[in-house]
């Protein structure tokens, strides 16, 4: 792999980290589409582009989720009982989705990501704060919710925050705890999803060198390291920049990227 692509992955990780800290969004919404275009430029097999981008994005979340969860834990904002009840469903959903992904074409995965990105962008632009309307469900309900979150997150290559935070806030969990608990949930999502996609792609032909199944490690490691170091800068910028305006601008960009992925590469 050329130094140009290593530099691209480093820049991508830095941007993802800054935006995560600045706008409070998961890096996967940024990482996946850029990786698709980067992998296409590297002439990876056309039919594997989305599988590689999604799995590699999840591998980066493994590292960034640990850093984020520890930071929230130190501030006492992780509701561990809720996380532990969500986790079994998350793992099962992520593992099943990883297995299913092998049988989905890259085109289908592109459309799924594009639709999800547009939906996430509309929610971001609307900025209607989730109003708690019910209490947290019991263990079975949380496990089922975790299964849905884990499955969708794995199929689009994200840490699940765009779903977990609204769900927990809707269930009357205080927003700070909802965000911290969502960060902690990103770890089992990423581990189970990346592992499932690694196994699912184990014997697939035409994988690039330095891959474990669908996870392309050169990109995963560089993006993750740059993202971890850049995130604190985003947090600092959040106190000085017009975050609401930036969120809406990013929402517009996200819709454009989602539409681009749905239509063509």
Short mmCIF file of N, CA and C in Angstrom, two decimals, residues 77-248:
data_model
loop_
_atom_site.label_atom_id
_atom_site.label_comp_id
_atom_site.label_asym_id
_atom_site.label_seq_id
_atom_site.Cartn_x
_atom_site.Cartn_y
_atom_site.Cartn_z
N UNK A 77 -20.87 8.35 34.08
CA UNK A 77 -22.03 8.51 33.19
C UNK A 77 -22.42 7.23 32.46
N UNK A 78 -21.86 6.08 32.87
CA UNK A 78 -22.23 4.81 32.26
C UNK A 78 -23.14 4.05 33.22
N UNK A 79 -24.32 3.70 32.76
CA UNK A 79 -25.23 2.87 33.56
C UNK A 79 -24.92 1.41 33.23
N UNK A 80 -24.02 0.83 33.99
CA UNK A 80 -23.57 -0.52 33.69
C UNK A 80 -24.67 -1.58 33.76
N UNK A 81 -25.63 -1.48 34.67
CA UNK A 81 -26.73 -2.47 34.64
C UNK A 81 -27.47 -2.48 33.31
N UNK A 82 -27.70 -1.29 32.75
CA UNK A 82 -28.38 -1.21 31.45
C UNK A 82 -27.50 -1.79 30.36
N UNK A 83 -26.20 -1.44 30.37
CA UNK A 83 -25.27 -1.95 29.36
C UNK A 83 -25.21 -3.47 29.40
N UNK A 84 -25.15 -4.04 30.60
CA UNK A 84 -25.04 -5.50 30.74
C UNK A 84 -26.31 -6.21 30.29
N UNK A 85 -27.45 -5.55 30.39
CA UNK A 85 -28.69 -6.17 29.90
C UNK A 85 -28.82 -6.04 28.39
N UNK A 86 -28.29 -4.97 27.83
CA UNK A 86 -28.31 -4.81 26.38
C UNK A 86 -27.28 -5.70 25.69
N UNK A 87 -26.15 -5.94 26.35
CA UNK A 87 -25.01 -6.58 25.71
C UNK A 87 -25.30 -7.96 25.12
N UNK A 88 -26.00 -8.87 25.82
CA UNK A 88 -26.24 -10.20 25.21
C UNK A 88 -26.99 -10.10 23.89
N UNK A 89 -28.02 -9.28 23.84
CA UNK A 89 -28.76 -9.09 22.59
C UNK A 89 -27.89 -8.46 21.52
N UNK A 90 -27.07 -7.48 21.91
CA UNK A 90 -26.16 -6.83 20.98
C UNK A 90 -25.24 -7.85 20.32
N UNK A 91 -24.65 -8.71 21.14
CA UNK A 91 -23.69 -9.70 20.62
C UNK A 91 -24.38 -10.67 19.67
N UNK A 92 -25.54 -11.17 20.08
CA UNK A 92 -26.27 -12.11 19.22
C UNK A 92 -26.68 -11.44 17.91
N UNK A 93 -27.22 -10.23 17.99
CA UNK A 93 -27.63 -9.52 16.79
C UNK A 93 -26.46 -9.23 15.87
N UNK A 94 -25.33 -8.81 16.44
CA UNK A 94 -24.15 -8.51 15.64
C UNK A 94 -23.59 -9.76 14.96
N UNK A 95 -23.54 -10.86 15.69
CA UNK A 95 -23.02 -12.11 15.12
C UNK A 95 -23.91 -12.60 13.98
N UNK A 96 -25.21 -12.55 14.18
CA UNK A 96 -26.12 -12.98 13.13
C UNK A 96 -26.02 -12.08 11.90
N UNK A 97 -25.93 -10.77 12.14
CA UNK A 97 -25.84 -9.84 11.01
C UNK A 97 -24.53 -10.03 10.25
N UNK A 98 -23.45 -10.32 10.97
CA UNK A 98 -22.18 -10.57 10.30
C UNK A 98 -22.24 -11.80 9.41
N UNK A 99 -22.95 -12.82 9.87
CA UNK A 99 -23.12 -14.03 9.06
C UNK A 99 -23.99 -13.74 7.84
N UNK A 100 -25.07 -12.97 8.04
CA UNK A 100 -25.97 -12.64 6.94
C UNK A 100 -25.27 -11.78 5.90
N UNK A 101 -24.36 -10.90 6.35
CA UNK A 101 -23.69 -9.97 5.44
C UNK A 101 -22.94 -10.68 4.32
N UNK A 102 -22.45 -11.88 4.62
CA UNK A 102 -21.70 -12.61 3.59
C UNK A 102 -22.59 -12.91 2.39
N UNK A 103 -23.88 -13.08 2.62
CA UNK A 103 -24.79 -13.46 1.55
C UNK A 103 -25.43 -12.25 0.86
N UNK A 104 -25.08 -11.06 1.33
CA UNK A 104 -25.60 -9.84 0.73
C UNK A 104 -24.57 -9.27 -0.24
N UNK A 105 -25.02 -8.76 -1.34
CA UNK A 105 -24.10 -8.17 -2.31
C UNK A 105 -23.63 -6.81 -1.81
N UNK A 106 -22.53 -6.35 -2.39
CA UNK A 106 -22.02 -5.03 -2.04
C UNK A 106 -23.04 -3.95 -2.39
N UNK A 107 -23.80 -4.16 -3.46
CA UNK A 107 -24.82 -3.19 -3.86
C UNK A 107 -25.92 -3.07 -2.81
N UNK A 108 -26.36 -4.21 -2.28
CA UNK A 108 -27.40 -4.19 -1.25
C UNK A 108 -26.90 -3.48 0.00
N UNK A 109 -25.66 -3.76 0.39
CA UNK A 109 -25.09 -3.10 1.57
C UNK A 109 -24.94 -1.60 1.34
N UNK A 110 -24.61 -1.20 0.12
CA UNK A 110 -24.50 0.23 -0.18
C UNK A 110 -25.84 0.93 0.00
N UNK A 111 -26.90 0.28 -0.50
CA UNK A 111 -28.23 0.87 -0.38
C UNK A 111 -28.65 0.95 1.08
N UNK A 112 -28.37 -0.09 1.84
CA UNK A 112 -28.71 -0.10 3.27
C UNK A 112 -27.99 1.02 4.00
N UNK A 113 -26.71 1.19 3.71
CA UNK A 113 -25.95 2.26 4.37
C UNK A 113 -26.48 3.62 3.94
N UNK A 114 -26.75 3.77 2.65
CA UNK A 114 -27.24 5.05 2.16
C UNK A 114 -28.56 5.46 2.82
N UNK A 115 -29.48 4.51 2.93
CA UNK A 115 -30.76 4.79 3.57
C UNK A 115 -30.54 5.16 5.04
N UNK A 116 -29.69 4.40 5.72
CA UNK A 116 -29.43 4.69 7.14
C UNK A 116 -28.77 6.05 7.31
N UNK A 117 -27.82 6.38 6.44
CA UNK A 117 -27.13 7.68 6.53
C UNK A 117 -28.10 8.83 6.33
N UNK A 118 -29.01 8.69 5.38
CA UNK A 118 -30.00 9.75 5.15
C UNK A 118 -30.93 9.90 6.35
N UNK A 119 -31.35 8.78 6.92
CA UNK A 119 -32.21 8.83 8.10
C UNK A 119 -31.50 9.48 9.28
N UNK A 120 -30.23 9.11 9.48
CA UNK A 120 -29.45 9.70 10.56
C UNK A 120 -29.25 11.20 10.34
N UNK A 121 -29.06 11.60 9.09
CA UNK A 121 -28.87 13.01 8.78
C UNK A 121 -30.13 13.82 9.07
N UNK A 122 -31.28 13.27 8.69
CA UNK A 122 -32.54 13.97 8.95
C UNK A 122 -32.77 14.12 10.45
N UNK A 123 -32.46 13.09 11.19
CA UNK A 123 -32.60 13.17 12.64
C UNK A 123 -31.66 14.21 13.24
N UNK A 124 -30.45 14.27 12.70
CA UNK A 124 -29.46 15.23 13.18
C UNK A 124 -29.88 16.66 12.86
N UNK A 125 -30.41 16.87 11.65
CA UNK A 125 -30.82 18.22 11.26
C UNK A 125 -32.06 18.67 12.02
N UNK A 126 -32.95 17.73 12.32
CA UNK A 126 -34.19 18.06 13.02
C UNK A 126 -33.91 18.44 14.46
N UNK A 127 -32.97 17.72 15.07
CA UNK A 127 -32.54 17.98 16.45
C UNK A 127 -33.72 18.06 17.43
N UNK A 128 -34.67 17.19 17.25
CA UNK A 128 -35.75 17.10 18.24
C UNK A 128 -35.26 16.22 19.38
N UNK A 129 -35.08 16.78 20.54
CA UNK A 129 -34.60 16.00 21.68
C UNK A 129 -35.57 14.89 22.01
N UNK A 130 -35.05 13.65 22.20
CA UNK A 130 -35.94 12.54 22.50
C UNK A 130 -36.62 12.73 23.85
N UNK A 131 -37.95 12.67 23.83
CA UNK A 131 -38.71 12.86 25.05
C UNK A 131 -39.05 11.51 25.65
N UNK A 132 -38.66 11.29 26.90
CA UNK A 132 -38.93 10.02 27.55
C UNK A 132 -40.42 9.78 27.69
N UNK A 133 -40.87 8.65 27.17
CA UNK A 133 -42.29 8.35 27.20
C UNK A 133 -42.60 7.05 27.93
N UNK A 134 -41.59 6.30 28.30
CA UNK A 134 -41.82 5.05 28.99
C UNK A 134 -40.58 4.70 29.80
N UNK A 135 -40.75 3.80 30.73
CA UNK A 135 -39.61 3.35 31.52
C UNK A 135 -38.81 2.31 30.73
N UNK A 136 -37.62 2.03 31.22
CA UNK A 136 -36.81 0.99 30.59
C UNK A 136 -37.54 -0.35 30.63
N UNK A 137 -37.52 -1.10 29.54
CA UNK A 137 -38.14 -2.43 29.57
C UNK A 137 -37.36 -3.38 30.46
N UNK A 138 -37.89 -4.55 30.69
CA UNK A 138 -37.21 -5.55 31.49
C UNK A 138 -36.05 -6.17 30.75
N UNK A 139 -35.50 -7.23 31.33
CA UNK A 139 -34.31 -7.86 30.76
C UNK A 139 -34.57 -8.38 29.35
N UNK A 140 -35.73 -8.99 29.12
CA UNK A 140 -36.04 -9.53 27.80
C UNK A 140 -36.19 -8.39 26.78
N UNK A 141 -36.87 -7.32 27.18
CA UNK A 141 -37.05 -6.19 26.28
C UNK A 141 -35.73 -5.53 25.92
N UNK A 142 -34.85 -5.37 26.90
CA UNK A 142 -33.54 -4.78 26.63
C UNK A 142 -32.70 -5.69 25.74
N UNK A 143 -32.82 -7.00 25.96
CA UNK A 143 -32.07 -7.92 25.12
C UNK A 143 -32.55 -7.85 23.67
N UNK A 144 -33.87 -7.73 23.48
CA UNK A 144 -34.42 -7.63 22.13
C UNK A 144 -33.98 -6.32 21.47
N UNK A 145 -34.03 -5.22 22.23
CA UNK A 145 -33.58 -3.94 21.70
C UNK A 145 -32.10 -4.01 21.33
N UNK A 146 -31.31 -4.65 22.18
CA UNK A 146 -29.89 -4.81 21.89
C UNK A 146 -29.66 -5.61 20.62
N UNK A 147 -30.51 -6.63 20.40
CA UNK A 147 -30.37 -7.43 19.18
C UNK A 147 -30.59 -6.61 17.93
N UNK A 148 -31.61 -5.76 17.95
CA UNK A 148 -31.89 -4.90 16.79
C UNK A 148 -30.75 -3.91 16.57
N UNK A 149 -30.31 -3.27 17.65
CA UNK A 149 -29.22 -2.29 17.55
C UNK A 149 -27.94 -2.96 17.05
N UNK A 150 -27.62 -4.13 17.60
CA UNK A 150 -26.40 -4.83 17.19
C UNK A 150 -26.44 -5.26 15.74
N UNK A 151 -27.59 -5.74 15.28
CA UNK A 151 -27.70 -6.21 13.91
C UNK A 151 -27.58 -5.06 12.91
N UNK A 152 -28.34 -3.99 13.13
CA UNK A 152 -28.29 -2.87 12.19
C UNK A 152 -26.91 -2.22 12.19
N UNK A 153 -26.33 -2.05 13.39
CA UNK A 153 -25.01 -1.43 13.49
C UNK A 153 -23.97 -2.22 12.72
N UNK A 154 -24.03 -3.54 12.80
CA UNK A 154 -23.06 -4.38 12.10
C UNK A 154 -23.24 -4.28 10.60
N UNK A 155 -24.47 -4.22 10.12
CA UNK A 155 -24.71 -4.17 8.68
C UNK A 155 -24.32 -2.83 8.06
N UNK A 156 -24.21 -1.77 8.88
CA UNK A 156 -23.80 -0.47 8.32
C UNK A 156 -22.44 -0.01 8.86
N UNK A 157 -21.83 -0.78 9.76
CA UNK A 157 -20.46 -0.49 10.19
C UNK A 157 -20.30 0.63 11.18
N UNK A 158 -21.25 0.77 12.13
CA UNK A 158 -21.17 1.85 13.11
C UNK A 158 -21.21 1.30 14.53
N UNK A 159 -20.94 2.17 15.49
CA UNK A 159 -20.96 1.77 16.89
C UNK A 159 -22.32 1.80 17.53
N UNK A 160 -23.33 2.23 16.82
CA UNK A 160 -24.70 2.15 17.30
C UNK A 160 -25.22 3.34 18.07
N UNK A 161 -24.42 4.38 18.25
CA UNK A 161 -24.85 5.52 19.05
C UNK A 161 -26.06 6.23 18.51
N UNK A 162 -26.22 6.27 17.18
CA UNK A 162 -27.36 6.96 16.59
C UNK A 162 -28.68 6.26 16.90
N UNK A 163 -28.61 5.01 17.34
CA UNK A 163 -29.82 4.29 17.76
C UNK A 163 -29.90 4.13 19.27
N UNK A 164 -28.76 3.83 19.90
CA UNK A 164 -28.77 3.54 21.33
C UNK A 164 -29.14 4.77 22.15
N UNK A 165 -28.57 5.93 21.83
CA UNK A 165 -28.86 7.14 22.60
C UNK A 165 -30.34 7.51 22.55
N UNK A 166 -30.96 7.59 21.35
CA UNK A 166 -32.40 7.92 21.33
C UNK A 166 -33.25 6.88 22.06
N UNK A 167 -32.91 5.61 21.93
CA UNK A 167 -33.69 4.57 22.60
C UNK A 167 -33.64 4.73 24.12
N UNK A 168 -32.43 4.91 24.66
CA UNK A 168 -32.29 5.03 26.11
C UNK A 168 -32.93 6.33 26.61
N UNK A 169 -32.79 7.42 25.84
CA UNK A 169 -33.41 8.67 26.25
C UNK A 169 -34.93 8.55 26.20
N UNK A 170 -35.44 7.85 25.21
CA UNK A 170 -36.89 7.63 25.10
C UNK A 170 -37.41 6.85 26.32
N UNK A 171 -36.53 6.00 26.86
CA UNK A 171 -36.90 5.20 28.04
C UNK A 171 -36.57 5.93 29.34
N UNK A 172 -36.47 7.24 29.26
CA UNK A 172 -36.32 8.11 30.43
C UNK A 172 -34.98 7.93 31.17
N UNK A 173 -33.96 7.47 30.46
CA UNK A 173 -32.63 7.48 31.05
C UNK A 173 -32.04 8.87 30.85
N UNK A 174 -31.49 9.43 31.89
CA UNK A 174 -30.91 10.78 31.82
C UNK A 174 -29.90 10.85 30.67
N UNK A 175 -29.92 11.98 29.92
CA UNK A 175 -29.17 12.06 28.68
C UNK A 175 -27.68 11.77 28.86
N UNK A 176 -27.09 12.25 29.93
CA UNK A 176 -25.67 12.00 30.16
C UNK A 176 -25.40 10.50 30.29
N UNK A 177 -26.28 9.81 30.99
CA UNK A 177 -26.14 8.36 31.13
C UNK A 177 -26.43 7.64 29.81
N UNK A 178 -27.37 8.18 29.04
CA UNK A 178 -27.68 7.57 27.75
C UNK A 178 -26.47 7.62 26.82
N UNK A 179 -25.80 8.77 26.80
CA UNK A 179 -24.62 8.91 25.94
C UNK A 179 -23.48 8.02 26.44
N UNK A 180 -23.22 8.03 27.74
CA UNK A 180 -22.15 7.20 28.29
C UNK A 180 -22.41 5.72 28.11
N UNK A 181 -23.66 5.31 28.34
CA UNK A 181 -24.00 3.89 28.18
C UNK A 181 -23.92 3.47 26.72
N UNK A 182 -24.30 4.37 25.82
CA UNK A 182 -24.19 4.08 24.39
C UNK A 182 -22.73 3.88 23.99
N UNK A 183 -21.84 4.71 24.55
CA UNK A 183 -20.42 4.56 24.25
C UNK A 183 -19.92 3.20 24.69
N UNK A 184 -20.36 2.75 25.86
CA UNK A 184 -19.95 1.44 26.36
C UNK A 184 -20.52 0.32 25.49
N UNK A 185 -21.73 0.51 24.98
CA UNK A 185 -22.34 -0.51 24.12
C UNK A 185 -21.63 -0.63 22.78
N UNK A 186 -20.90 0.41 22.39
CA UNK A 186 -20.17 0.35 21.13
C UNK A 186 -19.12 -0.73 21.11
N UNK A 187 -18.58 -1.09 22.29
CA UNK A 187 -17.53 -2.10 22.33
C UNK A 187 -18.05 -3.49 21.95
N UNK A 188 -19.10 -4.01 22.60
CA UNK A 188 -19.59 -5.33 22.17
C UNK A 188 -20.12 -5.34 20.74
N UNK A 189 -20.71 -4.23 20.30
CA UNK A 189 -21.15 -4.16 18.91
C UNK A 189 -19.97 -4.35 17.97
N UNK A 190 -18.90 -3.60 18.22
CA UNK A 190 -17.75 -3.62 17.32
C UNK A 190 -17.01 -4.95 17.38
N UNK A 191 -16.81 -5.49 18.59
CA UNK A 191 -16.09 -6.75 18.72
C UNK A 191 -16.85 -7.88 18.03
N UNK A 192 -18.14 -8.00 18.36
CA UNK A 192 -18.93 -9.09 17.78
C UNK A 192 -19.08 -8.91 16.27
N UNK A 193 -19.34 -7.67 15.82
CA UNK A 193 -19.51 -7.42 14.40
C UNK A 193 -18.24 -7.66 13.61
N UNK A 194 -17.11 -7.13 14.11
CA UNK A 194 -15.84 -7.32 13.40
C UNK A 194 -15.44 -8.79 13.39
N UNK A 195 -15.66 -9.48 14.50
CA UNK A 195 -15.33 -10.91 14.56
C UNK A 195 -16.18 -11.71 13.58
N UNK A 196 -17.48 -11.42 13.57
CA UNK A 196 -18.37 -12.15 12.66
C UNK A 196 -17.99 -11.92 11.20
N UNK A 197 -17.65 -10.68 10.86
CA UNK A 197 -17.29 -10.38 9.48
C UNK A 197 -15.90 -10.93 9.12
N UNK A 198 -15.03 -11.04 10.11
CA UNK A 198 -13.73 -11.68 9.87
C UNK A 198 -13.91 -13.15 9.52
N UNK A 199 -14.76 -13.83 10.29
CA UNK A 199 -15.02 -15.25 10.05
C UNK A 199 -15.79 -15.44 8.75
N UNK A 200 -16.80 -14.58 8.52
CA UNK A 200 -17.63 -14.71 7.32
C UNK A 200 -16.81 -14.54 6.04
N UNK A 201 -15.77 -13.72 6.10
CA UNK A 201 -14.97 -13.48 4.92
C UNK A 201 -13.67 -14.26 4.88
N UNK A 202 -13.54 -15.23 5.76
CA UNK A 202 -12.26 -15.93 5.93
C UNK A 202 -11.74 -16.55 4.63
N UNK A 203 -12.61 -17.25 3.90
CA UNK A 203 -12.18 -17.97 2.70
C UNK A 203 -12.68 -17.32 1.41
N UNK A 204 -13.03 -16.04 1.51
CA UNK A 204 -13.51 -15.33 0.31
C UNK A 204 -12.32 -15.00 -0.59
N UNK A 205 -12.39 -15.31 -1.87
CA UNK A 205 -11.27 -14.97 -2.77
C UNK A 205 -11.19 -13.48 -3.02
N UNK A 206 -10.04 -13.05 -3.49
CA UNK A 206 -9.77 -11.66 -3.91
C UNK A 206 -9.69 -10.67 -2.76
N UNK A 207 -9.50 -11.14 -1.54
CA UNK A 207 -9.29 -10.22 -0.43
C UNK A 207 -7.91 -9.58 -0.56
N UNK A 208 -7.76 -8.32 -0.14
CA UNK A 208 -6.44 -7.68 -0.21
C UNK A 208 -5.49 -8.26 0.83
N UNK A 209 -4.18 -8.12 0.63
CA UNK A 209 -3.22 -8.57 1.64
C UNK A 209 -3.45 -7.85 2.97
N UNK A 210 -3.03 -8.48 4.05
CA UNK A 210 -3.14 -7.92 5.39
C UNK A 210 -4.60 -7.81 5.84
N UNK A 211 -5.42 -8.71 5.31
CA UNK A 211 -6.81 -8.75 5.74
C UNK A 211 -7.06 -10.00 6.56
N UNK A 212 -7.95 -9.88 7.54
CA UNK A 212 -8.48 -11.05 8.25
C UNK A 212 -9.96 -11.10 7.92
N UNK A 213 -10.32 -11.99 7.01
CA UNK A 213 -11.67 -11.93 6.49
C UNK A 213 -11.88 -10.59 5.81
N UNK A 214 -12.96 -9.91 6.18
CA UNK A 214 -13.27 -8.63 5.55
C UNK A 214 -12.59 -7.44 6.24
N UNK A 215 -11.87 -7.66 7.32
CA UNK A 215 -11.21 -6.56 8.03
C UNK A 215 -9.84 -6.29 7.40
N UNK A 216 -9.67 -5.09 6.89
CA UNK A 216 -8.40 -4.68 6.28
C UNK A 216 -7.61 -3.91 7.32
N UNK A 217 -6.62 -4.57 7.92
CA UNK A 217 -5.95 -4.05 9.11
C UNK A 217 -5.12 -2.78 8.90
N UNK A 218 -4.42 -2.58 7.78
CA UNK A 218 -3.67 -1.32 7.63
C UNK A 218 -4.57 -0.09 7.80
N UNK A 219 -5.74 -0.11 7.17
CA UNK A 219 -6.67 1.01 7.32
C UNK A 219 -7.24 1.07 8.73
N UNK A 220 -7.61 -0.07 9.29
CA UNK A 220 -8.24 -0.10 10.62
C UNK A 220 -7.31 0.50 11.67
N UNK A 221 -6.06 0.09 11.66
CA UNK A 221 -5.13 0.54 12.70
C UNK A 221 -4.81 2.03 12.58
N UNK A 222 -4.56 2.49 11.36
CA UNK A 222 -4.21 3.90 11.17
C UNK A 222 -5.39 4.80 11.50
N UNK A 223 -6.57 4.45 11.00
CA UNK A 223 -7.76 5.26 11.27
C UNK A 223 -8.05 5.31 12.76
N UNK A 224 -7.96 4.16 13.44
CA UNK A 224 -8.27 4.11 14.88
C UNK A 224 -7.31 4.96 15.69
N UNK A 225 -6.02 4.86 15.41
CA UNK A 225 -5.03 5.63 16.18
C UNK A 225 -5.23 7.13 15.97
N UNK A 226 -5.41 7.54 14.73
CA UNK A 226 -5.60 8.96 14.45
C UNK A 226 -6.89 9.47 15.09
N UNK A 227 -7.93 8.66 15.08
CA UNK A 227 -9.21 9.07 15.65
C UNK A 227 -9.12 9.26 17.16
N UNK A 228 -8.42 8.35 17.83
CA UNK A 228 -8.28 8.45 19.29
C UNK A 228 -7.55 9.72 19.68
N UNK A 229 -6.50 10.06 18.93
CA UNK A 229 -5.72 11.25 19.27
C UNK A 229 -6.45 12.55 18.91
N UNK A 230 -7.33 12.49 17.89
CA UNK A 230 -7.99 13.70 17.42
C UNK A 230 -9.26 14.03 18.18
N UNK A 231 -9.88 13.04 18.81
CA UNK A 231 -11.17 13.26 19.48
C UNK A 231 -11.13 14.38 20.52
N UNK A 232 -10.09 14.46 21.38
CA UNK A 232 -10.07 15.56 22.37
C UNK A 232 -10.11 16.94 21.74
N UNK A 233 -9.52 17.10 20.54
CA UNK A 233 -9.57 18.39 19.85
C UNK A 233 -11.01 18.74 19.51
N UNK A 234 -11.78 17.76 19.05
CA UNK A 234 -13.18 18.00 18.75
C UNK A 234 -13.97 18.43 19.97
N UNK A 235 -13.66 17.84 21.10
CA UNK A 235 -14.35 18.21 22.34
C UNK A 235 -14.05 19.66 22.69
N UNK A 236 -12.80 20.07 22.54
CA UNK A 236 -12.43 21.46 22.84
C UNK A 236 -13.11 22.42 21.87
N UNK A 237 -13.15 22.06 20.58
CA UNK A 237 -13.78 22.93 19.58
C UNK A 237 -15.27 23.07 19.83
N UNK A 238 -15.88 22.07 20.45
CA UNK A 238 -17.32 22.12 20.71
C UNK A 238 -17.70 23.28 21.61
N UNK A 239 -16.73 23.80 22.38
CA UNK A 239 -17.00 24.90 23.29
C UNK A 239 -16.81 26.26 22.63
N UNK A 240 -16.30 26.27 21.38
CA UNK A 240 -16.02 27.55 20.72
C UNK A 240 -16.73 27.71 19.38
N UNK A 241 -17.12 26.63 18.73
CA UNK A 241 -17.72 26.71 17.40
C UNK A 241 -19.24 26.57 17.48
N UNK A 242 -19.96 27.06 16.47
CA UNK A 242 -21.43 26.94 16.44
C UNK A 242 -21.85 25.50 16.10
N UNK A 243 -21.96 24.67 17.11
CA UNK A 243 -22.18 23.24 16.90
C UNK A 243 -23.49 22.97 16.17
N UNK A 244 -24.56 23.71 16.51
CA UNK A 244 -25.85 23.45 15.86
C UNK A 244 -25.76 23.68 14.36
N UNK A 245 -25.12 24.77 13.96
CA UNK A 245 -24.96 25.05 12.53
C UNK A 245 -24.11 23.99 11.86
N UNK A 246 -23.04 23.58 12.52
CA UNK A 246 -22.16 22.56 11.96
C UNK A 246 -22.87 21.22 11.83
N UNK A 247 -23.71 20.87 12.80
CA UNK A 247 -24.46 19.61 12.73
C UNK A 247 -25.38 19.61 11.51
N UNK A 248 -26.03 20.74 11.25
CA UNK A 248 -26.93 20.81 10.10
C UNK A 248 -26.14 20.76 8.79
#
